Amino acid sequence: EVQLVESGGGLVQPGGSLRLSCAASGFTFSSYEMNWVRQAPGKGLEWVSFISSSGSTIYNADSVKGRFTISRDNAKNSLYLQMNSLRAEDTAVYYCARDMAPGSGSDCFDQWGQGTLVTVSS
Amino acid sequence: DIQMTQSPSTLSASLGDRVTITCRASQSISSWLAWYQQKPGKAPKLLIYKASSLESGVPSRFSGSGSGTEFTLTISSLQPDDFATYYCQQYNSYSGTFGQGTKVEIK
């Protein structure tokens, strides 16, 4: 069974940093592109970051460019999101999500984690 | 960036109703469109990919159609488990833009 389990969320002050993790199991993690998607309280879904299977290609939403860094460790079957210079508007549930088909380029997301809540507030 | 616009934002319907949700893209995305269902406190669930392909395990009462810039999600006969929020997503580009969502409520 495919599982994605996020961790690392919590309360952080504006300007602070946080590192999210996503532990993957039940599939060949190193073959799949991965993403982070967030959802502010009561709002819709917003794609945040993409990373290729090897980690060599990364894309970020304009809203997080220069502040957030996506990375992965295929040996540990783990995905990460380093979030710096956090703002109140970054408050959201953060989901890791798997591209549906390995190596297919831009794709939809067929597996999602349960999400981890990040709250940016003083 | 490609913008996705869903309508309506909220839809009130009764059990057994046929329900249609529309999603429009600001430019052509061919058939690179997905539909997701999300229930409160849960992660989104993929229903439809490539505009009209049903994800494994999804009931056949769900169907998708369209190409280019206009797409629809149809639920042929609304069931109790279908009351949720639905999102479209374009994946023609890596930004993976979502629509704003359509909440399906009990009438």
Short mmCIF file of N, CA and C in Angstrom, two decimals, chain A:
data_model
loop_
_atom_site.label_atom_id
_atom_site.label_comp_id
_atom_site.label_asym_id
_atom_site.label_seq_id
_atom_site.Cartn_x
_atom_site.Cartn_y
_atom_site.Cartn_z
N GLU A 1 0.84 -1.21 0.00
CA GLU A 1 0.00 0.00 0.00
C GLU A 1 0.87 1.25 0.00
N VAL A 2 0.55 2.16 -0.90
CA VAL A 2 1.28 3.43 -0.96
C VAL A 2 0.96 4.27 0.27
N GLN A 3 2.00 4.81 0.90
CA GLN A 3 1.80 5.72 2.03
C GLN A 3 2.74 6.91 1.90
N LEU A 4 2.18 8.07 2.18
CA LEU A 4 2.96 9.31 2.28
C LEU A 4 2.61 9.93 3.63
N VAL A 5 3.61 10.14 4.47
CA VAL A 5 3.36 10.65 5.82
C VAL A 5 4.21 11.90 6.05
N GLU A 6 3.52 13.03 6.17
CA GLU A 6 4.20 14.30 6.40
C GLU A 6 4.44 14.52 7.90
N SER A 7 5.48 15.30 8.18
CA SER A 7 5.77 15.69 9.56
C SER A 7 6.53 17.01 9.53
N GLY A 8 6.66 17.62 10.71
CA GLY A 8 7.48 18.82 10.82
C GLY A 8 6.71 20.12 10.92
N GLY A 9 5.39 20.06 10.78
CA GLY A 9 4.61 21.28 10.90
C GLY A 9 4.56 21.79 12.32
N GLY A 10 4.07 23.00 12.50
CA GLY A 10 3.95 23.58 13.82
C GLY A 10 3.79 25.08 13.77
N LEU A 11 3.91 25.71 14.93
CA LEU A 11 3.78 27.16 15.04
C LEU A 11 5.16 27.80 14.93
N VAL A 12 5.27 28.80 14.07
CA VAL A 12 6.54 29.50 13.88
C VAL A 12 6.26 30.99 13.75
N GLN A 13 7.19 31.80 14.22
CA GLN A 13 7.02 33.25 14.13
C GLN A 13 7.32 33.74 12.71
N PRO A 14 6.70 34.86 12.33
CA PRO A 14 7.04 35.47 11.02
C PRO A 14 8.54 35.69 10.91
N GLY A 15 9.09 35.35 9.73
CA GLY A 15 10.52 35.44 9.51
C GLY A 15 11.28 34.19 9.88
N GLY A 16 10.61 33.26 10.53
CA GLY A 16 11.26 32.03 10.97
C GLY A 16 11.35 30.97 9.89
N SER A 17 11.88 29.81 10.29
CA SER A 17 12.10 28.71 9.35
C SER A 17 11.50 27.43 9.89
N LEU A 18 11.22 26.52 8.97
CA LEU A 18 10.66 25.22 9.31
C LEU A 18 11.05 24.25 8.21
N ARG A 19 11.27 22.99 8.57
CA ARG A 19 11.56 21.97 7.56
C ARG A 19 10.52 20.87 7.65
N LEU A 20 9.80 20.68 6.56
CA LEU A 20 8.81 19.61 6.48
C LEU A 20 9.45 18.37 5.87
N SER A 21 8.97 17.22 6.30
CA SER A 21 9.41 15.94 5.75
C SER A 21 8.21 15.15 5.29
N CYS A 22 8.43 14.28 4.32
CA CYS A 22 7.40 13.37 3.83
C CYS A 22 8.06 12.01 3.65
N ALA A 23 7.63 11.04 4.45
CA ALA A 23 8.17 9.69 4.37
C ALA A 23 7.30 8.85 3.45
N ALA A 24 7.92 8.25 2.44
CA ALA A 24 7.19 7.47 1.44
C ALA A 24 7.44 5.98 1.63
N SER A 25 6.41 5.20 1.36
CA SER A 25 6.54 3.75 1.42
C SER A 25 5.52 3.11 0.49
N GLY A 26 5.77 1.85 0.14
CA GLY A 26 4.83 1.09 -0.68
C GLY A 26 5.00 1.26 -2.17
N PHE A 27 6.02 2.01 -2.60
CA PHE A 27 6.31 2.17 -4.02
C PHE A 27 7.78 2.53 -4.18
N THR A 28 8.26 2.48 -5.42
CA THR A 28 9.65 2.80 -5.71
C THR A 28 9.81 4.32 -5.76
N PHE A 29 10.10 4.89 -4.62
CA PHE A 29 10.14 6.35 -4.46
C PHE A 29 11.08 7.00 -5.48
N SER A 30 12.20 6.39 -5.73
CA SER A 30 13.22 7.00 -6.59
C SER A 30 12.77 7.12 -8.04
N SER A 31 11.67 6.49 -8.40
CA SER A 31 11.18 6.54 -9.79
C SER A 31 10.18 7.67 -10.03
N TYR A 32 9.66 8.26 -8.98
CA TYR A 32 8.53 9.19 -9.11
C TYR A 32 8.92 10.63 -8.83
N GLU A 33 8.35 11.53 -9.66
CA GLU A 33 8.41 12.95 -9.36
C GLU A 33 7.46 13.23 -8.19
N MET A 34 7.80 14.24 -7.40
CA MET A 34 7.02 14.56 -6.21
C MET A 34 6.76 16.05 -6.11
N ASN A 35 5.75 16.37 -5.32
CA ASN A 35 5.31 17.76 -5.19
C ASN A 35 4.92 18.10 -3.75
N TRP A 36 4.91 19.39 -3.47
CA TRP A 36 4.26 19.91 -2.27
C TRP A 36 3.09 20.79 -2.72
N VAL A 37 1.95 20.60 -2.08
CA VAL A 37 0.74 21.38 -2.34
C VAL A 37 0.24 21.89 -0.99
N ARG A 38 -0.24 23.12 -0.94
CA ARG A 38 -0.71 23.63 0.34
C ARG A 38 -2.15 24.12 0.23
N GLN A 39 -2.77 24.25 1.41
CA GLN A 39 -4.16 24.70 1.48
C GLN A 39 -4.32 25.58 2.72
N ALA A 40 -4.49 26.87 2.51
CA ALA A 40 -4.73 27.78 3.63
C ALA A 40 -6.08 27.46 4.26
N PRO A 41 -6.27 27.78 5.52
CA PRO A 41 -7.52 27.45 6.22
C PRO A 41 -8.74 27.98 5.48
N GLY A 42 -9.66 27.09 5.14
CA GLY A 42 -10.89 27.48 4.46
C GLY A 42 -10.73 27.87 3.01
N LYS A 43 -9.54 27.66 2.44
CA LYS A 43 -9.26 28.08 1.06
C LYS A 43 -9.02 26.89 0.15
N GLY A 44 -8.69 27.17 -1.10
CA GLY A 44 -8.46 26.13 -2.08
C GLY A 44 -7.02 25.61 -2.08
N LEU A 45 -6.74 24.77 -3.06
CA LEU A 45 -5.44 24.12 -3.17
C LEU A 45 -4.47 24.98 -3.98
N GLU A 46 -3.23 25.01 -3.55
CA GLU A 46 -2.18 25.76 -4.25
C GLU A 46 -0.94 24.87 -4.39
N TRP A 47 -0.54 24.60 -5.64
CA TRP A 47 0.70 23.89 -5.87
C TRP A 47 1.87 24.77 -5.43
N VAL A 48 2.88 24.15 -4.76
CA VAL A 48 4.00 24.90 -4.20
C VAL A 48 5.32 24.58 -4.91
N SER A 49 5.66 23.29 -4.98
CA SER A 49 6.98 22.91 -5.53
C SER A 49 6.92 21.54 -6.17
N PHE A 50 7.79 21.33 -7.17
CA PHE A 50 7.96 20.06 -7.88
C PHE A 50 9.43 19.69 -7.87
N ILE A 51 9.69 18.39 -7.75
CA ILE A 51 11.06 17.90 -7.89
C ILE A 51 11.04 16.62 -8.72
N SER A 52 11.97 16.51 -9.64
CA SER A 52 12.06 15.32 -10.48
C SER A 52 12.55 14.13 -9.67
N SER A 53 12.49 12.96 -10.26
CA SER A 53 12.84 11.73 -9.55
C SER A 53 14.29 11.73 -9.07
N SER A 54 15.17 12.31 -9.85
CA SER A 54 16.58 12.36 -9.48
C SER A 54 16.92 13.57 -8.61
N GLY A 55 16.01 14.53 -8.58
CA GLY A 55 16.27 15.77 -7.85
C GLY A 55 16.93 16.83 -8.68
N SER A 56 17.18 16.55 -9.96
CA SER A 56 17.93 17.48 -10.79
C SER A 56 17.08 18.63 -11.34
N THR A 57 15.76 18.45 -11.36
CA THR A 57 14.87 19.48 -11.88
C THR A 57 13.88 19.89 -10.79
N ILE A 58 13.79 21.18 -10.57
CA ILE A 58 12.93 21.75 -9.52
C ILE A 58 12.17 22.93 -10.09
N TYR A 59 10.89 23.01 -9.74
CA TYR A 59 10.08 24.17 -10.06
C TYR A 59 9.38 24.64 -8.79
N ASN A 60 9.22 25.95 -8.68
CA ASN A 60 8.55 26.52 -7.51
C ASN A 60 7.50 27.53 -7.94
N ALA A 61 6.45 27.64 -7.14
CA ALA A 61 5.46 28.69 -7.36
C ALA A 61 6.11 30.05 -7.10
N ASP A 62 5.64 31.06 -7.81
CA ASP A 62 6.18 32.40 -7.62
C ASP A 62 6.06 32.86 -6.17
N SER A 63 5.00 32.42 -5.51
CA SER A 63 4.73 32.87 -4.14
C SER A 63 5.78 32.40 -3.13
N VAL A 64 6.58 31.39 -3.50
CA VAL A 64 7.57 30.85 -2.56
C VAL A 64 8.99 30.90 -3.09
N LYS A 65 9.16 31.40 -4.31
CA LYS A 65 10.51 31.45 -4.91
C LYS A 65 11.46 32.25 -4.04
N GLY A 66 12.66 31.68 -3.86
CA GLY A 66 13.68 32.35 -3.06
C GLY A 66 13.53 32.12 -1.57
N ARG A 67 12.42 31.52 -1.15
CA ARG A 67 12.20 31.28 0.29
C ARG A 67 12.09 29.80 0.62
N PHE A 68 11.48 29.01 -0.25
CA PHE A 68 11.27 27.59 -0.01
C PHE A 68 12.19 26.77 -0.91
N THR A 69 12.69 25.65 -0.38
CA THR A 69 13.54 24.76 -1.16
C THR A 69 13.06 23.32 -1.00
N ILE A 70 12.72 22.70 -2.12
CA ILE A 70 12.32 21.30 -2.13
C ILE A 70 13.55 20.44 -2.35
N SER A 71 13.60 19.29 -1.70
CA SER A 71 14.71 18.35 -1.90
C SER A 71 14.22 16.94 -1.59
N ARG A 72 15.03 15.98 -1.90
CA ARG A 72 14.67 14.58 -1.64
C ARG A 72 15.91 13.76 -1.35
N ASP A 73 15.72 12.67 -0.63
CA ASP A 73 16.77 11.70 -0.36
C ASP A 73 16.21 10.34 -0.76
N ASN A 74 16.57 9.87 -1.94
CA ASN A 74 16.00 8.63 -2.44
C ASN A 74 16.46 7.42 -1.62
N ALA A 75 17.62 7.51 -1.00
CA ALA A 75 18.09 6.41 -0.15
C ALA A 75 17.22 6.28 1.11
N LYS A 76 16.64 7.39 1.53
CA LYS A 76 15.79 7.38 2.73
C LYS A 76 14.31 7.43 2.38
N ASN A 77 13.97 7.37 1.09
CA ASN A 77 12.57 7.44 0.65
C ASN A 77 11.86 8.65 1.26
N SER A 78 12.51 9.78 1.20
CA SER A 78 11.98 10.97 1.86
C SER A 78 12.04 12.21 0.99
N LEU A 79 11.02 13.04 1.15
CA LEU A 79 10.87 14.33 0.48
C LEU A 79 10.90 15.41 1.55
N TYR A 80 11.48 16.56 1.21
CA TYR A 80 11.60 17.64 2.19
C TYR A 80 11.15 18.97 1.60
N LEU A 81 10.77 19.88 2.49
CA LEU A 81 10.51 21.26 2.10
C LEU A 81 11.11 22.16 3.17
N GLN A 82 12.18 22.85 2.82
CA GLN A 82 12.79 23.81 3.72
C GLN A 82 12.12 25.16 3.48
N MET A 83 11.51 25.70 4.52
CA MET A 83 10.76 26.94 4.40
C MET A 83 11.44 28.02 5.24
N ASN A 84 11.92 29.06 4.59
CA ASN A 84 12.58 30.17 5.27
C ASN A 84 11.77 31.45 5.08
N SER A 85 12.10 32.46 5.87
CA SER A 85 11.44 33.77 5.77
C SER A 85 9.93 33.62 5.73
N LEU A 86 9.40 32.85 6.64
CA LEU A 86 7.98 32.54 6.63
C LEU A 86 7.13 33.77 6.92
N ARG A 87 5.96 33.79 6.26
CA ARG A 87 5.01 34.90 6.36
C ARG A 87 3.67 34.37 6.85
N ALA A 88 2.84 35.27 7.34
CA ALA A 88 1.51 34.85 7.80
C ALA A 88 0.73 34.14 6.69
N GLU A 89 0.91 34.59 5.46
CA GLU A 89 0.18 34.00 4.34
C GLU A 89 0.68 32.61 3.95
N ASP A 90 1.75 32.14 4.58
CA ASP A 90 2.20 30.76 4.36
C ASP A 90 1.47 29.78 5.28
N THR A 91 0.65 30.28 6.18
CA THR A 91 -0.13 29.42 7.06
C THR A 91 -1.05 28.53 6.24
N ALA A 92 -0.89 27.23 6.40
CA ALA A 92 -1.64 26.28 5.56
C ALA A 92 -1.36 24.85 6.02
N VAL A 93 -2.18 23.94 5.55
CA VAL A 93 -1.86 22.52 5.60
C VAL A 93 -1.01 22.22 4.37
N TYR A 94 0.12 21.58 4.59
CA TYR A 94 1.04 21.24 3.50
C TYR A 94 0.95 19.74 3.23
N TYR A 95 0.67 19.40 1.97
CA TYR A 95 0.56 18.01 1.54
C TYR A 95 1.74 17.66 0.63
N CYS A 96 2.28 16.46 0.79
CA CYS A 96 3.15 15.95 -0.27
C CYS A 96 2.27 15.11 -1.19
N ALA A 97 2.58 15.14 -2.47
CA ALA A 97 1.75 14.48 -3.47
C ALA A 97 2.62 13.88 -4.56
N ARG A 98 2.27 12.68 -5.00
CA ARG A 98 3.04 11.95 -5.99
C ARG A 98 2.49 12.17 -7.39
N ASP A 99 3.38 12.43 -8.36
CA ASP A 99 2.96 12.42 -9.76
C ASP A 99 2.43 11.04 -10.11
N MET A 100 1.43 11.03 -10.99
CA MET A 100 0.75 9.78 -11.31
C MET A 100 1.64 8.80 -12.06
N ALA A 101 2.36 9.29 -13.07
CA ALA A 101 3.13 8.39 -13.92
C ALA A 101 4.60 8.78 -13.89
N PRO A 102 5.49 7.86 -13.57
CA PRO A 102 6.92 8.20 -13.51
C PRO A 102 7.44 8.69 -14.85
N GLY A 103 8.22 9.77 -14.80
CA GLY A 103 8.90 10.25 -15.99
C GLY A 103 8.01 10.87 -17.04
N SER A 104 6.78 11.23 -16.69
CA SER A 104 5.84 11.72 -17.70
C SER A 104 5.85 13.23 -17.86
N GLY A 105 6.71 13.91 -17.11
CA GLY A 105 6.69 15.37 -17.16
C GLY A 105 5.60 15.90 -16.26
N SER A 106 5.01 17.03 -16.63
CA SER A 106 3.94 17.59 -15.82
C SER A 106 2.79 16.60 -15.69
N ASP A 107 2.30 16.40 -14.48
CA ASP A 107 1.35 15.32 -14.25
C ASP A 107 0.37 15.69 -13.15
N CYS A 108 -0.71 14.91 -13.05
CA CYS A 108 -1.62 15.07 -11.92
C CYS A 108 -1.10 14.22 -10.76
N PHE A 109 -1.80 14.29 -9.63
CA PHE A 109 -1.28 13.70 -8.39
C PHE A 109 -2.21 12.58 -7.92
N ASP A 110 -1.70 11.34 -7.94
CA ASP A 110 -2.57 10.23 -7.62
C ASP A 110 -2.47 9.76 -6.17
N GLN A 111 -1.46 10.18 -5.45
CA GLN A 111 -1.31 9.81 -4.04
C GLN A 111 -0.96 11.05 -3.24
N TRP A 112 -1.62 11.22 -2.10
CA TRP A 112 -1.42 12.38 -1.23
C TRP A 112 -1.18 11.91 0.20
N GLY A 113 -0.39 12.66 0.93
CA GLY A 113 -0.27 12.43 2.35
C GLY A 113 -1.46 13.02 3.09
N GLN A 114 -1.45 12.90 4.41
CA GLN A 114 -2.57 13.41 5.22
C GLN A 114 -2.42 14.90 5.53
N GLY A 115 -1.23 15.43 5.29
CA GLY A 115 -0.98 16.86 5.48
C GLY A 115 -0.40 17.17 6.85
N THR A 116 0.33 18.28 6.92
CA THR A 116 0.87 18.78 8.18
C THR A 116 0.61 20.28 8.22
N LEU A 117 0.13 20.77 9.37
CA LEU A 117 -0.28 22.17 9.49
C LEU A 117 0.89 23.05 9.89
N VAL A 118 1.09 24.10 9.12
CA VAL A 118 2.08 25.13 9.44
C VAL A 118 1.34 26.41 9.78
N THR A 119 1.61 26.95 10.95
CA THR A 119 0.98 28.20 11.38
C THR A 119 2.06 29.24 11.61
N VAL A 120 1.96 30.34 10.89
CA VAL A 120 2.94 31.42 11.02
C VAL A 120 2.26 32.58 11.74
N SER A 121 2.67 32.79 12.98
CA SER A 121 2.02 33.81 13.80
C SER A 121 2.93 34.21 14.95
N SER A 122 2.82 35.46 15.36
CA SER A 122 3.58 35.93 16.50
C SER A 122 2.77 35.80 17.79
#
